Coordinates of C-alpha atoms in Angstrom, one line a residue:
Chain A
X10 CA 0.0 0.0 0.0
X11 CA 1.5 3.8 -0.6
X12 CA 1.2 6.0 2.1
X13 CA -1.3 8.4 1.9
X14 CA 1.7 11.4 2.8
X15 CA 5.1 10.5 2.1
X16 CA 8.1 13.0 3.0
X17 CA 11.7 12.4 0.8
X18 CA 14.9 14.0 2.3
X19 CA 13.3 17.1 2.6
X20 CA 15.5 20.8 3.3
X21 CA 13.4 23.6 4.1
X22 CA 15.1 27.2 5.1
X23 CA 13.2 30.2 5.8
X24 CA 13.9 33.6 4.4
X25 CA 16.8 33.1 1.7
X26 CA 19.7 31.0 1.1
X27 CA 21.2 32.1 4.2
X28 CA 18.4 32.1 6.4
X29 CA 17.1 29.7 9.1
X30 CA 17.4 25.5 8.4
X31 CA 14.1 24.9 9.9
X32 CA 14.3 21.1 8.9
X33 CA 17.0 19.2 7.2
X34 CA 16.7 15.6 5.5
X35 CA 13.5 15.3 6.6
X36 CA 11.9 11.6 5.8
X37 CA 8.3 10.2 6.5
X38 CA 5.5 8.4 5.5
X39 CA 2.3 8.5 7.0
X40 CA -0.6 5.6 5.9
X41 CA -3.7 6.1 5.1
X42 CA -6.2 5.9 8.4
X43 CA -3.2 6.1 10.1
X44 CA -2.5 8.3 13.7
X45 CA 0.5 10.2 14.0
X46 CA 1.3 12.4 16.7
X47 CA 4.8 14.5 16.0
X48 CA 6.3 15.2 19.3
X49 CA 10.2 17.4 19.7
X50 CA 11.2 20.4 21.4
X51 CA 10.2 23.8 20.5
X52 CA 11.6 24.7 17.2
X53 CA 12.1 21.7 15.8
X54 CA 9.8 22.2 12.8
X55 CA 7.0 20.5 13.5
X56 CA 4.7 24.2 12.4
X57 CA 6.7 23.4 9.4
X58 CA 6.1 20.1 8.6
X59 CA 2.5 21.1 9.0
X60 CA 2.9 23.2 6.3
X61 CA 4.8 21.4 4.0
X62 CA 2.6 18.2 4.0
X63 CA -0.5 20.8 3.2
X64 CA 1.7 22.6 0.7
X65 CA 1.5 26.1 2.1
X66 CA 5.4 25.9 1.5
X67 CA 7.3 24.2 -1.2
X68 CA 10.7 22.3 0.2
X69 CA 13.6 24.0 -1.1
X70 CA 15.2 20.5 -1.9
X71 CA 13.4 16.8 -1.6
X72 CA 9.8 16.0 -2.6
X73 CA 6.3 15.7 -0.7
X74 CA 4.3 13.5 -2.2
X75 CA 0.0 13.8 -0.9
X76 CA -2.2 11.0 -2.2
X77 CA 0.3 9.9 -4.9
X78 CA 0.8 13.4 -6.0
X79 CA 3.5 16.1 -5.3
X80 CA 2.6 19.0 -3.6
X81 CA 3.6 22.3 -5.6
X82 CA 0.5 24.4 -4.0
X83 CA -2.2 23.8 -1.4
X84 CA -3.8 20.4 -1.4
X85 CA -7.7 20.5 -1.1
X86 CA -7.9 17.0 0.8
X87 CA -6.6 18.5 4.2
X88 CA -8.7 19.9 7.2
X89 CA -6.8 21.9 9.8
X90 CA -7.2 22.8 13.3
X91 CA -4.5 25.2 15.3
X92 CA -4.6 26.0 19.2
X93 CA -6.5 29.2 18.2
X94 CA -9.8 28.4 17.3
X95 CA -9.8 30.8 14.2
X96 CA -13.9 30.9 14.5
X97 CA -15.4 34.1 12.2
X98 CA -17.5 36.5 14.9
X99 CA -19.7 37.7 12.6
X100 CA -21.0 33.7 11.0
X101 CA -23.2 31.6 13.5
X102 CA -21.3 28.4 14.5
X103 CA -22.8 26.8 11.7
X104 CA -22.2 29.1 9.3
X105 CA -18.4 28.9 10.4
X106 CA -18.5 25.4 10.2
X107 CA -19.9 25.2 6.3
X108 CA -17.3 27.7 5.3
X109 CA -14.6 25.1 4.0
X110 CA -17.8 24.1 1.5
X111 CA -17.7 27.8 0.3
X112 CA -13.7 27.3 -0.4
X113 CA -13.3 23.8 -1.7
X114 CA -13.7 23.5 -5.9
X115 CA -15.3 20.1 -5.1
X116 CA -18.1 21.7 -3.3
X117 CA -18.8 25.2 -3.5
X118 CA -21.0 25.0 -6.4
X119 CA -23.2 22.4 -5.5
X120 CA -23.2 24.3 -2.2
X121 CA -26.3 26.6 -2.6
X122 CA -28.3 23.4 -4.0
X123 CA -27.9 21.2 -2.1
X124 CA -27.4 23.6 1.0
X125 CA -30.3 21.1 3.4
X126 CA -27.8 18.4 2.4
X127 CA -24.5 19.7 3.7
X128 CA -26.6 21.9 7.0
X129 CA -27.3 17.8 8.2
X130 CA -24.0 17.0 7.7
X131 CA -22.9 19.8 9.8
X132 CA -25.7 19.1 12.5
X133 CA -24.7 15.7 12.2
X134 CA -20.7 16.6 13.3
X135 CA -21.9 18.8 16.0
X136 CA -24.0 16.3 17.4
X137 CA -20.9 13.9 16.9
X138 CA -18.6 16.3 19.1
X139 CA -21.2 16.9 22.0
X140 CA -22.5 20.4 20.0
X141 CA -26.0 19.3 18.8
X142 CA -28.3 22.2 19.2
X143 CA -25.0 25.0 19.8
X144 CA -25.2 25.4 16.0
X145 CA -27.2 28.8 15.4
X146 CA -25.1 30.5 18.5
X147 CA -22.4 32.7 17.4
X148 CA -18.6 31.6 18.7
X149 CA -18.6 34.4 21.4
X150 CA -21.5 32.3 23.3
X151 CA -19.5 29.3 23.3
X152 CA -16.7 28.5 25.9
X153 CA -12.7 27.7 24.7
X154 CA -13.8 24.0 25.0
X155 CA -16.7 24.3 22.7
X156 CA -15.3 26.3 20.4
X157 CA -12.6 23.9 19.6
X158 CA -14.6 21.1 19.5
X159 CA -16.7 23.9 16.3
X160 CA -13.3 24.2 15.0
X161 CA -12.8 20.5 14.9
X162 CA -16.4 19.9 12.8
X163 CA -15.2 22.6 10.7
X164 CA -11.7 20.9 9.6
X165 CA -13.6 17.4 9.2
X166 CA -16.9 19.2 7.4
X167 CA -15.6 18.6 3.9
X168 CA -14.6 15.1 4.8
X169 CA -11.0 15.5 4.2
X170 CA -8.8 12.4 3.9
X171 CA -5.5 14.2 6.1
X172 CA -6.2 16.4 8.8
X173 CA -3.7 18.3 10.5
X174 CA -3.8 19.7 14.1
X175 CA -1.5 21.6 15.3
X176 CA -1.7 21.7 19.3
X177 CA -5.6 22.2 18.9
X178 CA -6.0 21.4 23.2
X179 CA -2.5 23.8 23.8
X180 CA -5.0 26.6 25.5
X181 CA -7.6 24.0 27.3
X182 CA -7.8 23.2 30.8
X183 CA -6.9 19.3 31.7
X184 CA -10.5 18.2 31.9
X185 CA -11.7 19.6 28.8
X186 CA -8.2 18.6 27.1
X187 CA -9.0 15.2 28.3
X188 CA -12.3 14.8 27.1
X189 CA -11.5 16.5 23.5
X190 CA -8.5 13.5 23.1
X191 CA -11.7 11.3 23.7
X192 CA -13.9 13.3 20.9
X193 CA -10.4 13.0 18.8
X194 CA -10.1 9.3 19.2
X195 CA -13.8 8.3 19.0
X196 CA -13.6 10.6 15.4
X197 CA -10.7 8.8 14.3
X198 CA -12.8 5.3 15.0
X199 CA -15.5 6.2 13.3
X200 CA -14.7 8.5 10.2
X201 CA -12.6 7.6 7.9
X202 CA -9.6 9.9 8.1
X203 CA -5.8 9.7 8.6
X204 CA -4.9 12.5 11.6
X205 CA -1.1 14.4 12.0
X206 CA -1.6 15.6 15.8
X207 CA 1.5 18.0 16.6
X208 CA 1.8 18.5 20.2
X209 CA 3.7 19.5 22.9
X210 CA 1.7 16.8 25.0
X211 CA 3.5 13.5 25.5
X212 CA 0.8 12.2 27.2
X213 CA -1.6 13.3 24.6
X214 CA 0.5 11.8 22.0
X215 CA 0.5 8.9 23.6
X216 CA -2.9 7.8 24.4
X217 CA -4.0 9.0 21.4
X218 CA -1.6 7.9 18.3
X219 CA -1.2 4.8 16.9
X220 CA 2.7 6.1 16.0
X221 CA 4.8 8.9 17.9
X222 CA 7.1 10.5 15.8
X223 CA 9.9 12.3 17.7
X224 CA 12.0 15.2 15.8
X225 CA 15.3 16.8 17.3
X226 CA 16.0 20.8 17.6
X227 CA 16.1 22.4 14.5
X228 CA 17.0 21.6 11.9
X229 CA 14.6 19.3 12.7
X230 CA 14.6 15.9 11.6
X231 CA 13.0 12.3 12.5
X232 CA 15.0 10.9 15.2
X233 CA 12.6 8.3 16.1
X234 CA 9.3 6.5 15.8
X235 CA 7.8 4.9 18.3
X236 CA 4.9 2.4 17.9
X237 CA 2.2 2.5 20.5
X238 CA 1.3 -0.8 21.7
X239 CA -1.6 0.4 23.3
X240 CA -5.4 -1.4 22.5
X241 CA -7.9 0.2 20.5
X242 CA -10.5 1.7 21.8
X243 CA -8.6 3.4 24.5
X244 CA -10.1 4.7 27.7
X245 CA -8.9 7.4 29.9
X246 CA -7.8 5.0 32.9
X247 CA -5.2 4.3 30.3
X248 CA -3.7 7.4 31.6
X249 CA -3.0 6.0 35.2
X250 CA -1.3 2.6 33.2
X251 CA 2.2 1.9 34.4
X252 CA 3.2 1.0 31.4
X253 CA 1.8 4.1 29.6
X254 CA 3.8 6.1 31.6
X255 CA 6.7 4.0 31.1
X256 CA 6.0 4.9 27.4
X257 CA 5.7 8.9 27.9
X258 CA 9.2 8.7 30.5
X259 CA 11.2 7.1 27.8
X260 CA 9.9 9.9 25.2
X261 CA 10.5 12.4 27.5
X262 CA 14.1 11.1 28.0
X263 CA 14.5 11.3 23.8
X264 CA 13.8 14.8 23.7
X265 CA 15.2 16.0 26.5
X266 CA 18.6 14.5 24.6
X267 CA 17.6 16.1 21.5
X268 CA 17.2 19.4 23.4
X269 CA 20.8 19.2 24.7
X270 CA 22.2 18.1 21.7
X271 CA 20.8 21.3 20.4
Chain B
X31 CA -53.4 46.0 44.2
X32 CA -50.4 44.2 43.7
X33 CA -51.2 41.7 40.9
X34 CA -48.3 43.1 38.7
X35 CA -44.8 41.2 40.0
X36 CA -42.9 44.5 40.0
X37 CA -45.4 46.1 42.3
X38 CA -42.7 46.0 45.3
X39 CA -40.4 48.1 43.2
X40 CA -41.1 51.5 43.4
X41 CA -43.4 52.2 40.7
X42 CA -41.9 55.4 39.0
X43 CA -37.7 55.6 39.1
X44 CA -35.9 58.2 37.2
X45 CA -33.6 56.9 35.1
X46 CA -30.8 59.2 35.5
X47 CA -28.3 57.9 33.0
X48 CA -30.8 58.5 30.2
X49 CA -31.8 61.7 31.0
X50 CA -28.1 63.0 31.9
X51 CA -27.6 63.8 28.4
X52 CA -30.3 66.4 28.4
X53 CA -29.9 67.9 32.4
X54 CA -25.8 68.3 31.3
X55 CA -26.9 70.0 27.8
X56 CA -29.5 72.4 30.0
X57 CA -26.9 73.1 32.9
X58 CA -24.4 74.4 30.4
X59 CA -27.0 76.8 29.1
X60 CA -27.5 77.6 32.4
X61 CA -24.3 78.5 33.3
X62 CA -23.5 80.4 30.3
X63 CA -26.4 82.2 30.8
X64 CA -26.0 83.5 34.4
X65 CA -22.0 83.8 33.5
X66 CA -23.1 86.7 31.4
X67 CA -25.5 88.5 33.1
X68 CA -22.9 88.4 35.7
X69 CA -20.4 89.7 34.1
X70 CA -22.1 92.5 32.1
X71 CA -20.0 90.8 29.0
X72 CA -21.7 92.8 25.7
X73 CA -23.9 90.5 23.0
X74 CA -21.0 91.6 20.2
X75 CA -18.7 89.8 22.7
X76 CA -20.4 86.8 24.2
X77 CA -24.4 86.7 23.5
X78 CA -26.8 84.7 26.5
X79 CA -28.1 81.3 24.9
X80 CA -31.5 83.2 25.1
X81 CA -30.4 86.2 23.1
X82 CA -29.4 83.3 20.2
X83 CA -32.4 81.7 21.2
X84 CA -33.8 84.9 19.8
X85 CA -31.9 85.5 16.9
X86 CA -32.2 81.6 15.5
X87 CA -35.8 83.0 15.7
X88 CA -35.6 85.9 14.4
X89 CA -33.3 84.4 11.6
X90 CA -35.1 81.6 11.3
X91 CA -35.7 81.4 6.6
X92 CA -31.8 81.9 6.6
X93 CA -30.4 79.7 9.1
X94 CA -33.0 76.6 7.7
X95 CA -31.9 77.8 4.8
X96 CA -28.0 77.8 5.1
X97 CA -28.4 74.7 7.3
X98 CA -29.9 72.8 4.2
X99 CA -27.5 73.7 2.2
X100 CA -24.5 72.8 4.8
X101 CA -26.2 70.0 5.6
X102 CA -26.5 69.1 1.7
X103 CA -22.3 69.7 1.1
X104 CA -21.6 67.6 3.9
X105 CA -23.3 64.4 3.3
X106 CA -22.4 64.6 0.0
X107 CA -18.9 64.7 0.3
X108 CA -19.1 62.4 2.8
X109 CA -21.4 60.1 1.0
X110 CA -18.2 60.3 -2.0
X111 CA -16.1 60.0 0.8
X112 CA -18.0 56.6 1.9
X113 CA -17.8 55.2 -1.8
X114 CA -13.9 56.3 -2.5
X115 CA -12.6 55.1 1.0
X116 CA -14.0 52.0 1.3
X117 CA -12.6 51.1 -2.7
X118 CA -9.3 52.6 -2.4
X119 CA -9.5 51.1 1.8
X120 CA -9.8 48.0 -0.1
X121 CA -7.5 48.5 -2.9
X122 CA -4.6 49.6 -0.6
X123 CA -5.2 46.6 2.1
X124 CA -5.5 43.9 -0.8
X125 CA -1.7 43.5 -0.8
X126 CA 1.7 44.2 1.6
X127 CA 3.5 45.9 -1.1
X128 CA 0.3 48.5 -2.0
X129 CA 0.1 48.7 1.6
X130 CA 3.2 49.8 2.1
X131 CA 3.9 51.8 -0.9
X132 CA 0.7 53.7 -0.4
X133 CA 0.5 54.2 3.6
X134 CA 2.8 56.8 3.5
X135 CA 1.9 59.2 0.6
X136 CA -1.8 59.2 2.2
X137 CA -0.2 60.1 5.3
X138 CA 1.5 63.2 3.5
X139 CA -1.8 63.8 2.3
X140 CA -3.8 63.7 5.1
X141 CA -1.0 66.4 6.7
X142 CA -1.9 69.2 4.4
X143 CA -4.4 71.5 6.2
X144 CA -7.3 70.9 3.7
X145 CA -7.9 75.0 4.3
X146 CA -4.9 75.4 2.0
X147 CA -6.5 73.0 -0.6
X148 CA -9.8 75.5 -1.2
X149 CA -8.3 78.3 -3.0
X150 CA -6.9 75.6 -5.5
X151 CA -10.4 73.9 -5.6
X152 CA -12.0 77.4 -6.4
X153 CA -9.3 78.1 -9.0
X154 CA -10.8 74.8 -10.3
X155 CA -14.5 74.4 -9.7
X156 CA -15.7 78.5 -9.1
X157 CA -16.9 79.0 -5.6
X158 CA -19.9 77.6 -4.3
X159 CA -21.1 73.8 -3.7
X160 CA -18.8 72.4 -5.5
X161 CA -15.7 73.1 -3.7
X162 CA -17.1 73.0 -0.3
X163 CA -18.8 69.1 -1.1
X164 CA -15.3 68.4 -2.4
X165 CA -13.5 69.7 1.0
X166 CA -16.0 67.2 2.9
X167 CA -14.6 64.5 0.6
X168 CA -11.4 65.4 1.3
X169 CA -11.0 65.4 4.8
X170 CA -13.2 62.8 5.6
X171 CA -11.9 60.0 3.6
X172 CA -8.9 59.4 4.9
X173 CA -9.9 57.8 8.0
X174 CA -12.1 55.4 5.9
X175 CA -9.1 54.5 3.6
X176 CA -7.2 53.8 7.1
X177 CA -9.3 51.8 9.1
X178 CA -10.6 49.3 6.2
X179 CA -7.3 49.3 5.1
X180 CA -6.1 48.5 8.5
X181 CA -9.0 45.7 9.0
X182 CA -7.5 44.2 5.7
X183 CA -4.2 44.0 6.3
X184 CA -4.5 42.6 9.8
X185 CA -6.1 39.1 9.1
X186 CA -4.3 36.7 11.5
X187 CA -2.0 34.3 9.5
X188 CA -3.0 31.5 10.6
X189 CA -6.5 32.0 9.6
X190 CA -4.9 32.9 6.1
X191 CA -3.8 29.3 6.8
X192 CA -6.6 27.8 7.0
X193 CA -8.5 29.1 3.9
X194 CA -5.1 28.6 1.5
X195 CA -5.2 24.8 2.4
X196 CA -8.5 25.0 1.4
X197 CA -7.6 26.0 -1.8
X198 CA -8.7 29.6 -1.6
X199 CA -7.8 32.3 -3.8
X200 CA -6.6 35.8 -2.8
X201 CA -10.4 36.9 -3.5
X202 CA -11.9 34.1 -1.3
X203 CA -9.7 35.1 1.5
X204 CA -11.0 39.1 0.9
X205 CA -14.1 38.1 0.7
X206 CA -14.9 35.7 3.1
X207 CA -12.6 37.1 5.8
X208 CA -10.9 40.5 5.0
X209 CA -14.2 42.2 4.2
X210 CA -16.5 41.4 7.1
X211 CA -13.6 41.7 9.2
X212 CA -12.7 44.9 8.4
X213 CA -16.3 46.1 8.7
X214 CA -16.5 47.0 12.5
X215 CA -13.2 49.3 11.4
X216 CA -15.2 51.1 8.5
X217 CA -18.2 51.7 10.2
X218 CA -16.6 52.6 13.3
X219 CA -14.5 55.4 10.9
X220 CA -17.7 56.8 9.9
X221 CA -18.2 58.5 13.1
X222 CA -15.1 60.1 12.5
X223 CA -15.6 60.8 9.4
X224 CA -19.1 62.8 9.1
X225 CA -17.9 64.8 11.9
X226 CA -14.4 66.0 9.8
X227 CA -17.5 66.3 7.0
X228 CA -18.8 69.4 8.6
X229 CA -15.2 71.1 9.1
X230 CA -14.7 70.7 5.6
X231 CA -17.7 71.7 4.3
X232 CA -18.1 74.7 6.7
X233 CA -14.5 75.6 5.6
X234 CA -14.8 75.8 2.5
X235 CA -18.5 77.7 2.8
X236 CA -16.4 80.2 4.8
X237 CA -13.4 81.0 2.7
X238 CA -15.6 80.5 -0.9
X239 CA -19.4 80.4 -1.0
X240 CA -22.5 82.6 -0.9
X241 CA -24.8 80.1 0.8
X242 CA -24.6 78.0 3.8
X243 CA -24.0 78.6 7.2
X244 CA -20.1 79.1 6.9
X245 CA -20.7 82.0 4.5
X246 CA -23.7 82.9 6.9
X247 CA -21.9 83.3 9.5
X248 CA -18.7 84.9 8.1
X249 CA -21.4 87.5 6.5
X250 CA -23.0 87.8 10.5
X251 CA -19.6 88.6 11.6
X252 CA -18.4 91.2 9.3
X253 CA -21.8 92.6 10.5
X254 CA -21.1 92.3 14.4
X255 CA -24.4 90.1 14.1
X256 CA -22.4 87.9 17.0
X257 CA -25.7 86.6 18.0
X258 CA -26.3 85.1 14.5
X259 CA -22.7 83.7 14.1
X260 CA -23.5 81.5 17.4
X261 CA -27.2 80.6 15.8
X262 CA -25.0 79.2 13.0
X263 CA -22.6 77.3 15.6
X264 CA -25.5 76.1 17.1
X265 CA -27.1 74.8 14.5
X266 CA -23.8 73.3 13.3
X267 CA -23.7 71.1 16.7
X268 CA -27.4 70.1 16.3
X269 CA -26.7 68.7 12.8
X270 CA -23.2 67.0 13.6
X271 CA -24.7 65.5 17.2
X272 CA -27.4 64.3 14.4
X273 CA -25.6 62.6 12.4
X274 CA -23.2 61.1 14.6
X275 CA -25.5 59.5 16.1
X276 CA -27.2 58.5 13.0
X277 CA -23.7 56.9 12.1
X278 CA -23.8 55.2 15.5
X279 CA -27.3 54.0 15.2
X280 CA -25.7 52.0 11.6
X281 CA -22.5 50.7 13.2
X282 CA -24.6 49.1 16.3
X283 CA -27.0 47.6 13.6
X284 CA -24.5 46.2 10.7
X285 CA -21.6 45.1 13.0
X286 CA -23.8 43.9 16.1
X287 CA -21.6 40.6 16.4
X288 CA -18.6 43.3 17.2
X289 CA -20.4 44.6 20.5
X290 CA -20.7 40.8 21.8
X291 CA -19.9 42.3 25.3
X292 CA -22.8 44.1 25.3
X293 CA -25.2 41.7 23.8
X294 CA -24.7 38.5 25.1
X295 CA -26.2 39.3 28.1

């Protein structure tokens, strides 16, 4: 099988030929339905890889290949998530969630007629992500929680085969964090979708990937992957499991050797 | 008695907040009123609100008539100023470079006193409407041009983010985001604006016109009418409080969603 996302040697640098190696002889491949969280320490590229795999940058040198195609601009078949909740004040929450529809070639012109079609859908994902009946309040009504669990339905809206978050619980309190991981991981059961989680979280990573990738200080780079051995489905008390913990002590060790190799 | 619930509440309470507006506005008269009859200070120096009281009576065909006309000048050129800020606004926050390129010379612009610009305009257009709707344009624009501008160019990028994976184009982006975004800034500006409006207009009406209440009350004062000039001043307030509030009134109502403090409770 070809992996859905597949990252060769890859050299990105920021801001000229002499400006910063962000990551250097980069490699990865990512499956299709497959989990990935991408764990290092700060500045180790992982904003980047982000946008190289959704082709808002263009590697310098090595290729980026997205559903057996390379990337040279954006790729439609990508929903993303960041820790801001980028919700529009002035659309209701469902009108911020049907705004990738307006965007994407695929859908915006069958948008207007078949607008009952794709308003289900959306009620359908809000009720999926414990929102049913939130969807004609406007984002300023909703708490942080609820508004990234909006901003979720509105990356997965136009059923995109990759979706990218980029530390979407980063500004949640633990309990909310903890039961968004289990809205994340009951989505990845059910839908059909291969999720890149970058975090800062090991624990997160951990209970929620099926593989955690681990990248060293910049220029970043793969240093590692680790396979989580962990069950499907998951359940929180997971958290408390010795050898979970075993699992997140040994990643921490990794990159706290990458950081001082830095 | 008491089958209405708020029967325990005091039945009549003065609102005071509302009605501060209008006891302020009547103490100043006040004031100004017995200030003068204090002093002994001459009409030809300082007139009593009641002796301009008298004169926007006395007056009354001419100032209606001047105030019409002032009133005309103004929201026209502020109307053009609308139309031409929120275009160029839009032009100039479209792109960095035009950003850029353009902030500065508007700047420049906006640093001329528009007094200066009359004469030129009269050498141009004659004296008379023209030049006075055309000083409105001119000095009330530029905040427009700013703040859409500014609302533009200040889209978070990660947002921009968001709608490029999608596949959006530089219009999408504009039109999905930049222009509803920016809206709270343009009708915030227009406040601003329609009050710079007037000194334009009035300006303009003073140095080159023979109607409207600038040229009134340039005419009143070569007369020692002082009663009259502050009838015109008056009036001038009356229309500017008008419309700014009028411009108020539209902000609250187009860009509600930008008040959230205030109405999600």
């Amino acid at each position: 099988m070809t992996p859905l996302v597949s990252i060769e040697n890859v050299d990105m640098r920021y801001g000229g030929p002499d400006g910063t190696l962000a990551v250097s002889g980069l490699n990865l491949k990512i499956n299709r339905g497959e989990f990935i969280a991408v764990v290092g320490p700060s500045g180790c590229g992982k904003s980047t890889l982000m946008k190289l795999t959704t082709g808002l940058h263009i590697p310098q040198s090595g290729v980026v290949i997205v559903g057996n195609e390379q990337v040279t601009k954006p790729v439609s078949i990508v929903g993303m998530a960041f820790q801001n909740p980028t919700m529009f004040p002035w659309r209701t929450t469902l009108e911020n969630i049907l705004l990738p529809l307006e965007i994407v070639e695929r859908h915006r012109h069958r948008l207007r007629r078949h607008k009952a079609e794709y308003v289900a859908k959306a009620e359908k994902l809000l009720e999926t992500v414990g929102l049913k009946g939130f969807g004609d309040k406007y984002p300023w009504q909703l708490s942080g929680g609820m508004q990234q669990r909006a901003n979720l339905c509105r990356a997965l809206i136009h059923e995109p085969e990759l979706l990218m978050l980029d530390e979407p619980f980063g500004a949640l309190d633990a309990f909310t964090r903890e039961e968004l991981w289990c809205v994340i991981r009951d989505l990845h059961a059910t839908q059909d979708v291969t999720i890149v989680l970058v975090t800062h979280d090991l624990r997160e990573s951990v209970f929620l990937a099926d593989k955690v990738v681990v990248m060293s200080a910049r220029p970043g780079r793969v240093i590692s992957e680790n396979v989580v051995p962990f069950e499907r489905p998951r359940q929180l008390e997971l958290l408390y499991d010795p050898a979970f913990n075993e699992m997140v002590q040994r990643l921490h060790g990794e990159i706290a050797t990458a950081r001082s190799a830095a | 008695m008491s089958t209405n619930p708020s029967a325990s509440r005091p039945p009549f309470k003065i609102n005071w907040v509302r009605l501060a507006p209008l006891l302020y506005t009547i103490g100043l008269f006040v004031i100004w009123e017995i200030g003068v009859r204090l002093s002994g200070l001459p009409h030809t120096i300082l007139p009593t609100p009641t002796r301009i009281f008298e004169a926007i009576v006395q007056y009354w065909s001419p100032i209606w008539k001047n105030s019409m006309q002032t009133l005309y000048t103004t929201v026209l050129g502020f109307l053009i100023a609308v139309v031409a800020g929120l275009g160029i606004g839009l032009f100039i926050g479209w792109s960095k470079t035009i950003y850029a390129g353009l902030y500065p010379i508007m700047v420049g612009f906006n640093a001329i006193p528009k007094v200066a610009l009359v004469p030129i305009l009269v050498i141009w257009f004659g004296i008379g409407t023209v030049p006075a709707v055309l000083t409105a344009f001119l000095i009330s624009f530029f905040p427009i041009v700013v703040n859409v501008a500014t609302g533009l160019a200040t889209i978070e990028p990660e947002t921009e983010d968001v709608l490029r994976a999608l596949g959006a184009k530089k219009l999408d982006i504009m039109l999905k985001v930049g222009i509803p975004r920016s809206m709270p800034y343009f009708f915030g500006s227009l406040k601003v604006a329609i009050t710079l409006a007037f000194v334009g207009s009035v300006v303009s009406e003073t140095v080159a016109s023979n109607n409207g209440l600038g040229q009134m009350m340039a005419s009143a004062q070569s007369n020692f009418n002082v009663p009259l000039v502050f009838a015109g001043l008056l009036m001038l307030a009356v229309e500017g409080i008008a419309m700014y509030a009028l411009m108020a009134w539209v902000e609250k109502r187009m860009t509600g969603w930008a008040h959230r403090s205030t109405m999600a409770h």
